[in-house]
Each structure stands twice: as structure tokens, then as C-alpha cells.
mmCIF file of C-alpha atoms in Angstrom:
data_model
loop_
_atom_site.group_PDB
_atom_site.id
_atom_site.type_symbol
_atom_site.label_atom_id
_atom_site.label_comp_id
_atom_site.label_asym_id
_atom_site.label_seq_id
_atom_site.Cartn_x
_atom_site.Cartn_y
_atom_site.Cartn_z
ATOM 1 C CA MET Y 60 50.702 109.191 122.206
ATOM 2 C CA MET Y 61 51.440 111.080 125.561
ATOM 3 C CA ARG Y 62 48.952 108.974 127.446
ATOM 4 C CA SER Y 63 50.804 105.794 126.556
ATOM 5 C CA LEU Y 64 54.126 107.451 127.519
ATOM 6 C CA TRP Y 65 52.509 108.458 130.835
ATOM 7 C CA ILE Y 66 51.408 104.919 131.487
ATOM 8 C CA ALA Y 67 54.771 103.510 130.617
ATOM 9 C CA LYS Y 68 56.488 106.093 132.978
ATOM 10 C CA THR Y 69 54.303 105.040 135.880
ATOM 11 C CA GLY Y 70 55.133 101.374 135.300
ATOM 12 C CA MET Y 71 58.802 102.149 135.100
ATOM 13 C CA GLU Y 72 58.743 104.108 138.293
ATOM 14 C CA ALA Y 73 56.845 101.249 140.107
ATOM 15 C CA GLN Y 74 59.442 98.788 138.818
ATOM 16 C CA GLN Y 75 62.308 100.969 140.149
ATOM 17 C CA THR Y 76 60.627 101.002 143.567
ATOM 18 C CA GLN Y 77 60.347 97.222 143.487
ATOM 19 C CA LEU Y 78 64.071 96.937 142.449
ATOM 20 C CA ASP Y 79 65.051 99.274 145.185
ATOM 21 C CA ASN Y 80 63.251 97.247 147.855
ATOM 22 C CA ILE Y 81 64.864 93.947 146.403
ATOM 23 C CA SER Y 82 68.349 95.538 146.585
ATOM 24 C CA HIS Y 83 67.798 96.712 150.220
ATOM 25 C CA ASN Y 84 66.758 93.251 151.115
ATOM 26 C CA LEU Y 85 69.879 91.691 149.551
ATOM 27 C CA ALA Y 86 72.241 94.343 150.975
ATOM 28 C CA ASN Y 87 70.966 93.570 154.502
ATOM 29 C CA VAL Y 88 70.451 89.836 154.440
ATOM 30 C CA ALA Y 89 73.244 89.260 156.893
ATOM 31 C CA THR Y 90 72.170 92.254 159.177
ATOM 32 C CA ASN Y 91 70.913 91.152 162.543
ATOM 33 C CA GLY Y 92 67.425 92.231 163.060
ATOM 34 C CA TYR Y 93 66.682 93.430 159.639
ATOM 35 C CA LYS Y 94 63.164 92.860 158.510
ATOM 36 C CA ARG Y 95 62.670 92.545 154.734
ATOM 37 C CA SER Y 96 60.163 94.693 152.983
ATOM 38 C CA HIS Y 97 58.195 94.672 149.821
ATOM 39 C CA ALA Y 98 56.504 97.309 147.759
ATOM 40 C CA VAL Y 99 52.650 97.594 147.582
ATOM 41 C CA PHE Y 100 51.104 98.976 144.338
ATOM 42 C CA GLU Y 101 47.629 100.012 143.236
ATOM 43 C CA ASP Y 102 46.178 100.480 139.930
ATOM 44 C CA LEU Y 103 45.294 104.053 138.731
ATOM 45 C CA ILE Y 104 41.762 104.701 137.259
ATOM 46 C CA TYR Y 105 40.637 102.736 134.198
ATOM 47 C CA GLN Y 106 38.937 104.394 131.343
ATOM 48 C CA ASN Y 107 35.918 102.751 129.626
ATOM 49 C CA MET Y 108 36.526 102.753 125.875
ATOM 50 C CA ARG Y 109 33.574 100.660 125.147
ATOM 51 C CA GLN Y 110 30.580 99.734 127.340
ATOM 52 C CA SER Y 111 29.824 96.186 127.907
ATOM 53 C CA GLY Y 112 27.074 94.895 125.539
ATOM 54 C CA ALA Y 113 28.034 97.443 122.834
ATOM 55 C CA ASN Y 114 28.169 96.507 119.144
ATOM 56 C CA THR Y 115 31.598 96.168 117.578
ATOM 57 C CA THR Y 116 32.446 96.990 113.908
ATOM 58 C CA GLU Y 117 31.647 93.443 112.884
ATOM 59 C CA GLN Y 118 28.116 93.867 114.362
ATOM 60 C CA THR Y 119 28.823 91.414 117.132
ATOM 61 C CA VAL Y 120 28.157 92.105 120.920
ATOM 62 C CA LEU Y 121 31.269 92.925 123.019
ATOM 63 C CA PRO Y 122 30.250 91.093 126.247
ATOM 64 C CA THR Y 123 32.861 92.448 128.662
ATOM 65 C CA GLY Y 124 33.479 95.921 127.270
ATOM 66 C CA LEU Y 125 36.989 97.447 126.771
ATOM 67 C CA GLN Y 126 38.896 99.150 129.622
ATOM 68 C CA VAL Y 127 42.183 100.756 129.389
ATOM 69 C CA GLY Y 128 44.232 101.165 132.500
ATOM 70 C CA LEU Y 129 45.994 104.515 133.147
ATOM 71 C CA GLY Y 130 49.029 103.193 135.074
ATOM 72 C CA VAL Y 131 50.165 102.096 138.539
ATOM 73 C CA ARG Y 132 51.548 103.859 141.597
ATOM 74 C CA PRO Y 133 53.363 102.678 144.682
ATOM 75 C CA VAL Y 134 51.286 102.987 147.870
ATOM 76 C CA ALA Y 135 53.455 101.785 150.627
ATOM 77 C CA THR Y 136 56.548 99.797 151.651
ATOM 78 C CA ALA Y 137 55.464 96.939 153.904
ATOM 79 C CA ARG Y 138 57.637 95.285 156.364
ATOM 80 C CA ILE Y 139 57.473 91.422 156.597
ATOM 81 C CA TYR Y 140 57.805 90.306 160.251
ATOM 82 C CA THR Y 141 58.618 86.551 159.983
#
């Protein structure tokens, strides 16, 4: 339960960062010399729940395995110089 809340928390923080960037871009749309920006994100580590090629409960083979992502984090705020 706590892991799913942690994953949701990281997603909400990333979305807040993206909304902050969008609001700054909109607030400064008429400012001379303002360069818009966007947030850059990266995935946190993935946890392998089942290896690829493992048997499932129905005795079939799981070809791609099962991975669960553990969230996202903002890495940088990049400027767009166009």
C-alpha cells in the first residue's frame, strides 16, 4: 500500500512541476526576450515482478515478464531557444 502511495506522490509532484512551467510560460508570453521552458523527467527504477519466460498460474509462458515502475522524478528545466 505504501509503495503505491509513494509512486502516486512522485507522479503528482512531477505533474505539479509541469504545471508550474506551463503557468510561467503563459504569464510571460508577452515579455520581450522570455524563452519558454519545459520540464524534463526520468523514470525511477523498475522492479521485476516476474522474469521473462516464467510460467504463469495458467501454465502459460509470460514472454515479456512483468515490471513495475517505482515513480518519476523531474531532472531539469530546459529552455527552448526558438
